[in-house]
PDB file of C-alpha atoms and ligand atoms in Angstrom:
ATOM      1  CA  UNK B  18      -9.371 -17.877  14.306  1.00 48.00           C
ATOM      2  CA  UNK B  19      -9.320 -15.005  12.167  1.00 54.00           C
ATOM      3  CA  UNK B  20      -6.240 -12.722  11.913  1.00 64.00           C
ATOM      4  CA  UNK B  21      -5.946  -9.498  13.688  1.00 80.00           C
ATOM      5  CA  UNK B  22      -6.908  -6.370  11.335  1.00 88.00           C
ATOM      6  CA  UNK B  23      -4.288  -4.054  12.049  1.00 93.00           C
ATOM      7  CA  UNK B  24      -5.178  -0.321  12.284  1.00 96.00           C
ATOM      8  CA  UNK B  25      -2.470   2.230  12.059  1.00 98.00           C
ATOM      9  CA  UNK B  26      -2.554   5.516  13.806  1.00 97.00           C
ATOM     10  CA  UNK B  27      -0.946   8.305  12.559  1.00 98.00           C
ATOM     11  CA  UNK B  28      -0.880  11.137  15.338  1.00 96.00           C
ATOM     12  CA  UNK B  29       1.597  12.959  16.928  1.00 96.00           C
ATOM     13  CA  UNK B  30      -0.475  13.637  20.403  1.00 94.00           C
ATOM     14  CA  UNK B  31       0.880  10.906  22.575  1.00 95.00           C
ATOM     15  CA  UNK B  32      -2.316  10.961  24.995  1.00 93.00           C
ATOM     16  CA  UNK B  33      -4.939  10.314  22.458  1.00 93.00           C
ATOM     17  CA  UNK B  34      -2.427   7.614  20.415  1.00 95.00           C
ATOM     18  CA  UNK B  35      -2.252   6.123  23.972  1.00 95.00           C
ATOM     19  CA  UNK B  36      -6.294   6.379  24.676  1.00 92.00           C
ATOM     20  CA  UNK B  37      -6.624   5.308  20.502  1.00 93.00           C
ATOM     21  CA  UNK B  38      -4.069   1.770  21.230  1.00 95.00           C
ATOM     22  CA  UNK B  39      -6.135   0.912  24.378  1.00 94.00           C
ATOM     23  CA  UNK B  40      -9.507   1.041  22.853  1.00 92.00           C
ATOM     24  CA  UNK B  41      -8.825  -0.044  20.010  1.00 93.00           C
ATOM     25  CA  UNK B  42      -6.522  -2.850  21.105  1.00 94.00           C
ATOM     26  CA  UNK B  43      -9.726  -3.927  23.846  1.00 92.00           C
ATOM     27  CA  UNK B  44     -11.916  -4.312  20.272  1.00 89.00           C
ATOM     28  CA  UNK B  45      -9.325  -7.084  19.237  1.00 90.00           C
ATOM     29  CA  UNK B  46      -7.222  -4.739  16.528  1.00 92.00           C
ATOM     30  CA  UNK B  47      -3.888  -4.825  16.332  1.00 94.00           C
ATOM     31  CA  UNK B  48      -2.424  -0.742  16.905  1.00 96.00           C
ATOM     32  CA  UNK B  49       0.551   0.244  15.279  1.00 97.00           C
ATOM     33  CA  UNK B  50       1.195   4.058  15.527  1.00 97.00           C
ATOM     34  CA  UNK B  51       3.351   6.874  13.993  1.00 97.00           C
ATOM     35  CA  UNK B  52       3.926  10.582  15.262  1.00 97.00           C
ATOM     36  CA  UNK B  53       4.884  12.319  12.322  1.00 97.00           C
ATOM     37  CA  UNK B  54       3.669  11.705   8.547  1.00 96.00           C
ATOM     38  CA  UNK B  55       6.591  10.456   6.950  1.00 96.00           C
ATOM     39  CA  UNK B  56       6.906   7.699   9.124  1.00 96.00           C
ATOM     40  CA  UNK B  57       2.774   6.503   8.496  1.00 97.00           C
ATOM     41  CA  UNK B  58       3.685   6.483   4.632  1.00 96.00           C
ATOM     42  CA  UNK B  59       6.702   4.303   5.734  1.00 94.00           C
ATOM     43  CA  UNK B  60       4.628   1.983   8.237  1.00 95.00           C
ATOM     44  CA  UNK B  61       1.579   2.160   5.295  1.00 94.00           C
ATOM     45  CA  UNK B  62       3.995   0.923   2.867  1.00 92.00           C
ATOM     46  CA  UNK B  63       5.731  -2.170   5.305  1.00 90.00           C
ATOM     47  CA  UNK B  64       2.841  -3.156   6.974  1.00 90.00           C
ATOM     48  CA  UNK B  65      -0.020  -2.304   4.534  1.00 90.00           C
ATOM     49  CA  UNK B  66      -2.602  -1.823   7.692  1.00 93.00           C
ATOM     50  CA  UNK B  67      -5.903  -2.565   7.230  1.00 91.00           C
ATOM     51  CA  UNK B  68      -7.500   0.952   8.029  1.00 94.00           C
ATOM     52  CA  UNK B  69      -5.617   3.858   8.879  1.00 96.00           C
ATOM     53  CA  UNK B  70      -6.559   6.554  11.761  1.00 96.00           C
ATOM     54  CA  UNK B  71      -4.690  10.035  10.265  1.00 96.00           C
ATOM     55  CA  UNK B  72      -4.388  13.597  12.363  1.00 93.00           C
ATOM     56  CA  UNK B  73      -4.825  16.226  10.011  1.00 89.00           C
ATOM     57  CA  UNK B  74      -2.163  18.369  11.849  1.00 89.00           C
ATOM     58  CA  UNK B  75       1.413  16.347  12.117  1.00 93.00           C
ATOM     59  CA  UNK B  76       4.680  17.909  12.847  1.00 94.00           C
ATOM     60  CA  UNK B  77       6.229  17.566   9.668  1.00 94.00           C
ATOM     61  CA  UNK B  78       3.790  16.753   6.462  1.00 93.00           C
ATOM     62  CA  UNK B  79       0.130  17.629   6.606  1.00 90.00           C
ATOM     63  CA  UNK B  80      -2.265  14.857   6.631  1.00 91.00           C
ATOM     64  CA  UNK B  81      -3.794  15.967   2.864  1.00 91.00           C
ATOM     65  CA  UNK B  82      -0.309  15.532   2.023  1.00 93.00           C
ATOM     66  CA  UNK B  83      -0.222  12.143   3.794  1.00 95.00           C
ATOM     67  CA  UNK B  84      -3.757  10.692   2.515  1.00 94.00           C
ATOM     68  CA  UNK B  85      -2.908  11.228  -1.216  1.00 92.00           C
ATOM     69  CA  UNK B  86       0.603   9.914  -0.503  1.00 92.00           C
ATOM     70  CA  UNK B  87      -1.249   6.852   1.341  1.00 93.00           C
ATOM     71  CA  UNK B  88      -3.864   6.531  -1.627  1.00 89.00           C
ATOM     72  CA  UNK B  89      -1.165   5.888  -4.134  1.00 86.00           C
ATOM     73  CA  UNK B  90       0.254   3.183  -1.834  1.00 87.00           C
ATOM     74  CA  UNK B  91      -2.880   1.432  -1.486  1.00 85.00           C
ATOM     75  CA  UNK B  92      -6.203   2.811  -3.088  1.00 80.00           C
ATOM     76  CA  UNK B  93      -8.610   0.931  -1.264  1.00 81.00           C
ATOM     77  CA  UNK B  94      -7.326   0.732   2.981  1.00 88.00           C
ATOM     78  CA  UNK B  95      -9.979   2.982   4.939  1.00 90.00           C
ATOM     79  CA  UNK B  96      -8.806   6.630   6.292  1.00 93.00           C
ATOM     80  CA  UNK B  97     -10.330   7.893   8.986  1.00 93.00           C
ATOM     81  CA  UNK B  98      -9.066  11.530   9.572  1.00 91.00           C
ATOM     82  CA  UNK B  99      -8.824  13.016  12.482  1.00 90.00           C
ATOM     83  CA  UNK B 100      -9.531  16.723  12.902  1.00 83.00           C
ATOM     84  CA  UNK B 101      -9.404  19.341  15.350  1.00 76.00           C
ATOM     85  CA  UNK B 102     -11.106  22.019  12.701  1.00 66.00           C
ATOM     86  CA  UNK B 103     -14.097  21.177  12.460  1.00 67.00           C
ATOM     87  CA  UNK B 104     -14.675  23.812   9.246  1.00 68.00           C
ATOM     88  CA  UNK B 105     -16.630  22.624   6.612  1.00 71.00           C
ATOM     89  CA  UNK B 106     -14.023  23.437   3.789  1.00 75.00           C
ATOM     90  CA  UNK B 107     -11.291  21.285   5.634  1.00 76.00           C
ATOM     91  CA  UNK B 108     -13.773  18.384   5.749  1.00 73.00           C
ATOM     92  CA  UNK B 109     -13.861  18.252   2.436  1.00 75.00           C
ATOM     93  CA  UNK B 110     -10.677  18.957   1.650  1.00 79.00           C
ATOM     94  CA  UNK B 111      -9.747  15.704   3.705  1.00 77.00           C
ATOM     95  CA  UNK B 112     -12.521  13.815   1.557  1.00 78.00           C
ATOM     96  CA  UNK B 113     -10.973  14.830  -1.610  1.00 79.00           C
ATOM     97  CA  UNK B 114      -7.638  14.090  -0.596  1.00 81.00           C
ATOM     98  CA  UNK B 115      -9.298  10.362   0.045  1.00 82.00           C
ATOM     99  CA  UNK B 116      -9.952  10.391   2.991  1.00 86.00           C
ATOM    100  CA  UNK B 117     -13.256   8.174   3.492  1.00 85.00           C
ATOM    101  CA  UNK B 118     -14.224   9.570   6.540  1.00 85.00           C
ATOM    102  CA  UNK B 119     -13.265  11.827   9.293  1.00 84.00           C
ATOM    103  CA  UNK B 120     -13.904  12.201  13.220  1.00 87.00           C
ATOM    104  CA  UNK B 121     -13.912  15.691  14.966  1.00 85.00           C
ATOM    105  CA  UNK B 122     -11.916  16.347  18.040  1.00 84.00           C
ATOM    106  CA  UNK B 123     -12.573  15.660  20.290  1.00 84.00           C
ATOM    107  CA  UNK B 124     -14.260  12.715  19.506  1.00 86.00           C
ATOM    108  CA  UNK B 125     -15.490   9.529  21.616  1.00 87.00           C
ATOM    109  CA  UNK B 126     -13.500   6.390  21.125  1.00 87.00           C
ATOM    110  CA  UNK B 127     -16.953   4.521  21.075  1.00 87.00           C
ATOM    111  CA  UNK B 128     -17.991   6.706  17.952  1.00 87.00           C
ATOM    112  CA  UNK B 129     -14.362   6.161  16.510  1.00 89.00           C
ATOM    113  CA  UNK B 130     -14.858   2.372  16.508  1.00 89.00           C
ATOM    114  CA  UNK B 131     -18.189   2.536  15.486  1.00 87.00           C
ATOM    115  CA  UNK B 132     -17.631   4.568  12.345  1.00 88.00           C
ATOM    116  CA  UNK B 133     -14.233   2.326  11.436  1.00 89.00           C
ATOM    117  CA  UNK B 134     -16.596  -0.289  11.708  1.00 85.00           C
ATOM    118  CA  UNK B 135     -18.801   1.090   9.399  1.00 83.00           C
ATOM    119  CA  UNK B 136     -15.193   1.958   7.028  1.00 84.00           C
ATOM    120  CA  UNK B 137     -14.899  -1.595   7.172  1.00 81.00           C
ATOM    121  CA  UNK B 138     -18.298  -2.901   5.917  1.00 77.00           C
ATOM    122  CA  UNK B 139     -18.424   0.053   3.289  1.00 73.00           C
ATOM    123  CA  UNK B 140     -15.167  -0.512   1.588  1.00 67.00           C
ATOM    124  CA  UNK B 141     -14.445  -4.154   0.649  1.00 61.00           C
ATOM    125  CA  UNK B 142     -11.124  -4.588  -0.770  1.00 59.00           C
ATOM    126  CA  UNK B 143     -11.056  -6.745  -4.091  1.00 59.00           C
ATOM    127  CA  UNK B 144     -10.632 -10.325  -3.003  1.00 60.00           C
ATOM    128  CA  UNK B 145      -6.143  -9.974  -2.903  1.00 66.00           C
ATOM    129  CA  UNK B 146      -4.641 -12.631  -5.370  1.00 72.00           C
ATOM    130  CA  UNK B 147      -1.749 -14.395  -3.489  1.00 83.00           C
ATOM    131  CA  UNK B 148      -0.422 -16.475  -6.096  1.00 89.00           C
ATOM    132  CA  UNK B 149      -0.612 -16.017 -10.184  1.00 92.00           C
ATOM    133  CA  UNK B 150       0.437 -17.838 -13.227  1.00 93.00           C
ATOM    134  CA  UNK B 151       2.923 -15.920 -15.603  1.00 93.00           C
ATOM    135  CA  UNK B 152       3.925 -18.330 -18.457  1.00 90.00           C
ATOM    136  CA  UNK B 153       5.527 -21.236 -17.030  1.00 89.00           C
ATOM    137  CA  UNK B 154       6.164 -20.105 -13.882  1.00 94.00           C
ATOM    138  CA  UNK B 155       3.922 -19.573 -10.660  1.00 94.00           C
ATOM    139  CA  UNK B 156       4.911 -16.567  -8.677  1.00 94.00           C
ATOM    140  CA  UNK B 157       3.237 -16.948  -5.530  1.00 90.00           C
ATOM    141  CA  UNK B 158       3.700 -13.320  -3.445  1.00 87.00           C
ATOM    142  CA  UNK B 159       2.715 -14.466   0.227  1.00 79.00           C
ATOM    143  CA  UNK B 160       5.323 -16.645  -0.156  1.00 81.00           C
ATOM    144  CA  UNK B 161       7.533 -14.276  -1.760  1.00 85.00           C
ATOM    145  CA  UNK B 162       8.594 -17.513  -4.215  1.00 90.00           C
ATOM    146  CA  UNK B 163       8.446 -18.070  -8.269  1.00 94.00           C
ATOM    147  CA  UNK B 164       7.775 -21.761  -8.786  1.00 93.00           C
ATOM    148  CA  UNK B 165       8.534 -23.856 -11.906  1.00 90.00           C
ATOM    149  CA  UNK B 166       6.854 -27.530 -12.288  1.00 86.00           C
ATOM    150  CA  UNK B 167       5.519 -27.093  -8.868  1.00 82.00           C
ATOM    151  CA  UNK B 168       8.830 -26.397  -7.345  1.00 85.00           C
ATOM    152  CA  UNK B 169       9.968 -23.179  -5.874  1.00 83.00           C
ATOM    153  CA  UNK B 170      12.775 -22.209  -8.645  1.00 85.00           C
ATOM    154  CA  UNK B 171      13.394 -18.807  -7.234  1.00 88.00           C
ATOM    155  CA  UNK B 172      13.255 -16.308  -3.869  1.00 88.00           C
ATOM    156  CA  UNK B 173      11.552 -12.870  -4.556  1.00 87.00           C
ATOM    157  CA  UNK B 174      12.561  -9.578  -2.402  1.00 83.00           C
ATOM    158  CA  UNK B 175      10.402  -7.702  -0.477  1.00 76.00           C
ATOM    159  CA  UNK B 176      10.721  -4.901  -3.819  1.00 81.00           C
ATOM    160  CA  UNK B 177      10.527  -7.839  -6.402  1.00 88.00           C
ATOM    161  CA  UNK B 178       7.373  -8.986  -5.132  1.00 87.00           C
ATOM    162  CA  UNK B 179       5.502  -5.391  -4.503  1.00 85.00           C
ATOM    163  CA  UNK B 180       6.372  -4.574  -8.142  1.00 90.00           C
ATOM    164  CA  UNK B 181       4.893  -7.951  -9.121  1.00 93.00           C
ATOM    165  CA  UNK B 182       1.345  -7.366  -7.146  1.00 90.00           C
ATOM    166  CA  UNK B 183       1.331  -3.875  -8.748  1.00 90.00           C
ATOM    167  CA  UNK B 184       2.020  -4.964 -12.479  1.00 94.00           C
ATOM    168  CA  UNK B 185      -0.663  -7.757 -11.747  1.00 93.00           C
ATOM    169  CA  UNK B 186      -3.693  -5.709 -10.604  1.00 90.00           C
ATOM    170  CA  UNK B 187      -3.023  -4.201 -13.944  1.00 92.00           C
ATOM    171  CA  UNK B 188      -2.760  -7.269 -15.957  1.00 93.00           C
ATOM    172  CA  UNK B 189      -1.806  -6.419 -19.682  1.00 94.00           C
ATOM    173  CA  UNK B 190      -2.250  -2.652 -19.009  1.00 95.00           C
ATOM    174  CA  UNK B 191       1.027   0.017 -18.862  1.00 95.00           C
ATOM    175  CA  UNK B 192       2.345   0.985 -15.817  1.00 94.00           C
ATOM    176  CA  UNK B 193       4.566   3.944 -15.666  1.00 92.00           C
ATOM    177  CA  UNK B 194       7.288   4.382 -14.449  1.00 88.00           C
ATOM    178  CA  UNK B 195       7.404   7.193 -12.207  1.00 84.00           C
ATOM    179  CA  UNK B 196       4.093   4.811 -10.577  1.00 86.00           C
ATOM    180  CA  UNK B 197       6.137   2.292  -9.692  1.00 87.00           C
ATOM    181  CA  UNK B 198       8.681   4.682  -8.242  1.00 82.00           C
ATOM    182  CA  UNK B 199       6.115   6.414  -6.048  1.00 77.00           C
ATOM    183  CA  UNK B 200       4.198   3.259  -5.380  1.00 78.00           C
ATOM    184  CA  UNK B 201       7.179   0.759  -4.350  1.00 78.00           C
ATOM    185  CA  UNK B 202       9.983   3.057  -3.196  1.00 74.00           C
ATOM    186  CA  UNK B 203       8.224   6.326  -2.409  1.00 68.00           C
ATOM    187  CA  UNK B 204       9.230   9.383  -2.751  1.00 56.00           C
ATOM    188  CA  UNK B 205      11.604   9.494  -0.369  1.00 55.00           C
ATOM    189  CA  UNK B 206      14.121   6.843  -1.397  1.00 59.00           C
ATOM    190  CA  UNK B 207      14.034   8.382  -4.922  1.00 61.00           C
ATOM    191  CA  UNK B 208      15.916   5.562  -6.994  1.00 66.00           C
ATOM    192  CA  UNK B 209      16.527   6.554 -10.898  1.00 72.00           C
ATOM    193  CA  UNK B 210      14.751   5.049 -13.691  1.00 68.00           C
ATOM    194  CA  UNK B 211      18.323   3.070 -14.509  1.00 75.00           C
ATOM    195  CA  UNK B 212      17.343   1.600 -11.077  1.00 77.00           C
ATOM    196  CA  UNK B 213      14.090   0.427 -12.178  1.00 82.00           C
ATOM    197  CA  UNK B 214      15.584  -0.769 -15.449  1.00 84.00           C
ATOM    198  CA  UNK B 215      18.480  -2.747 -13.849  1.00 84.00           C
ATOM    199  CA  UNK B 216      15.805  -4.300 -11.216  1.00 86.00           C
ATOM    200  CA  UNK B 217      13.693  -5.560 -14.272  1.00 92.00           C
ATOM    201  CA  UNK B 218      16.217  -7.330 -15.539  1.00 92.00           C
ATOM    202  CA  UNK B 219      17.006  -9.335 -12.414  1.00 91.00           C
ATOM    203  CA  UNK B 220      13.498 -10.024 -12.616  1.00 93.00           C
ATOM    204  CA  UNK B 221      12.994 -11.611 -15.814  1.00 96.00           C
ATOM    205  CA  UNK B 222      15.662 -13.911 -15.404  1.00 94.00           C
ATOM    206  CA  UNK B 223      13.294 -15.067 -12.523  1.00 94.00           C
ATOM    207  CA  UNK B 224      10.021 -15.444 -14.381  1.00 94.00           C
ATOM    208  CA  UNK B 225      11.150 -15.165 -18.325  1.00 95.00           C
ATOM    209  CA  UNK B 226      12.088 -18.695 -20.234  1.00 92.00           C
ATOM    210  CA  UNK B 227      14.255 -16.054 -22.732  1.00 94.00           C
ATOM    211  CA  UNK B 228      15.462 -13.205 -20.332  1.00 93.00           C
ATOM    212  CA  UNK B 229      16.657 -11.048 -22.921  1.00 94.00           C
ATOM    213  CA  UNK B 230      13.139 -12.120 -24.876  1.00 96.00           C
ATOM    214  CA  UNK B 231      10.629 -11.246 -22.565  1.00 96.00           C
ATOM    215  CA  UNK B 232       7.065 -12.499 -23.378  1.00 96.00           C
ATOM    216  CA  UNK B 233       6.095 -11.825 -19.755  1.00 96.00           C
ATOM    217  CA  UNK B 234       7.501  -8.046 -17.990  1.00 96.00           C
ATOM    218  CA  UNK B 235       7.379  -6.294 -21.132  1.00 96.00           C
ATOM    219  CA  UNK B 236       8.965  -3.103 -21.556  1.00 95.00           C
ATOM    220  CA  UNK B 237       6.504  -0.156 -22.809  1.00 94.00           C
ATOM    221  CA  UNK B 238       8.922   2.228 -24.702  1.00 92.00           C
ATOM    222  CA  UNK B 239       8.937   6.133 -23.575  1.00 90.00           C
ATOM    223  CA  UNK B 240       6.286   4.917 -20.256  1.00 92.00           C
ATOM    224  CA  UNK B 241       7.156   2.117 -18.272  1.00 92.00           C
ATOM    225  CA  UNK B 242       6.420  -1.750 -17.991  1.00 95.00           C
ATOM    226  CA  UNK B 243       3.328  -4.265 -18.671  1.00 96.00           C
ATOM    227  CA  UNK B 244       2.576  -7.799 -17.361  1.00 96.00           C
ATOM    228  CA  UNK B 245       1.173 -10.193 -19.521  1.00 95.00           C
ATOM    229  CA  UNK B 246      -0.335 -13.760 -18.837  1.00 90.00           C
TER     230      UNK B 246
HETATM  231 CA1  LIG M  10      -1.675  16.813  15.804  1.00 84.07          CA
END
């Protein structure tokens, strides 16, 4: 049997979260919900949902706020906002924030599903690698492991292996720094650049033959890192 897709709601109105859950919970989804914005980029980040449901008015951040947060977590997982205006300029405001479609309240729950759906055919995600070859090592990131001759050699954290997936859907190309700050800690844990530094050296000595000769994690000076095969 197939897995559940897991849809996370971001809305701080407790009766339409409750009527969202139930609907979308009777379609076979699995409903994980948030009342303020903070905590959606927080759930977005952990659980990496597979579409997201997002209120354009939250107590705390505003959902533009949230969506472009939520895009630089994970370009490709479907928004759906939800929106009381129904204004033409917030509409596409929401779109450019990327947003890839909205729903006007009050809305039917059959439309809702229909048009996530719809999110769902439209926007394939690239095929997700689980496991990659760097050098003589296999890091394998469902299993959160780095395997040498076929043998798990090492244990990757939950931060070890997000920075991994990143640096790998951008095989041989630069990622900056303050990227991989906003992408694997957020904004809201705000670590230094020392902390990125001291975190990719733990690292090599995980995938690197020569730690302190990386041919792997390679360090782009003045910008950030690169991953090469
Ligand atoms: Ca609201």
């Amino acid at each position: 049997m197939e897995p559940k897709r897991t849809i996370l709601v971001i809305e701080d109105e407790p009766h339409i979260v409750l009527g969202l859950k139930d609907a979308l919970e009777f379609e076979g989804f699995r409903v994980l919900s948030a009342g303020a914005g903070r905590e959606g980029v927080q759930l977005t980040r952990q659980e990496r949902p597979h579409a997201i449901l997002l209120d354009l008015m939250l107590p705390d951040v505003n959902g533009y706020q949230v969506c472009e947060e939520i895009r630089r977590i994970d370009p490709f997982v479907p928004i759906l906002m939800l929106t009381a205006k129904s204004q033409e300029a917030d509409k596409i405001r929401g779109l450019d924030a990327g947003a890839d479609d909205y729903v006007t309240k009050p809305f039917s729950v059959g439309e809702l599903v229909a048009r996530l759906r719809a999110l769902f055919r439209r926007t394939q995600r690239p095929t997700e690698t689980t496991s990659f070859r760097v050098g003589q090592v296999v890091v394998n990131l469902a299993q959160h492991t780095v395997e040498r001759d076929g043998r798990r050699a090492e244990t990757l954290s939950f931060y070890e292996v997000e920075l991994l997936r990143l640096l790998h859907e951008r095989l041989g190309q630069p990622v900056s720094r303050e990227e991989i700050l906003n992408k694997i800690w957020g904004l809201e844990a705000s670590p230094t650049n020392r902390t990125i530094d001291n975190f990719i050296v733990k690292l090599r000595r995980k995938i690197e033959q020569k730690p302190d000769k990386p041919e792997h994690i390679l360090t782009v000076y003045g910008f950030g890192y690169k991953l090469v095969e």
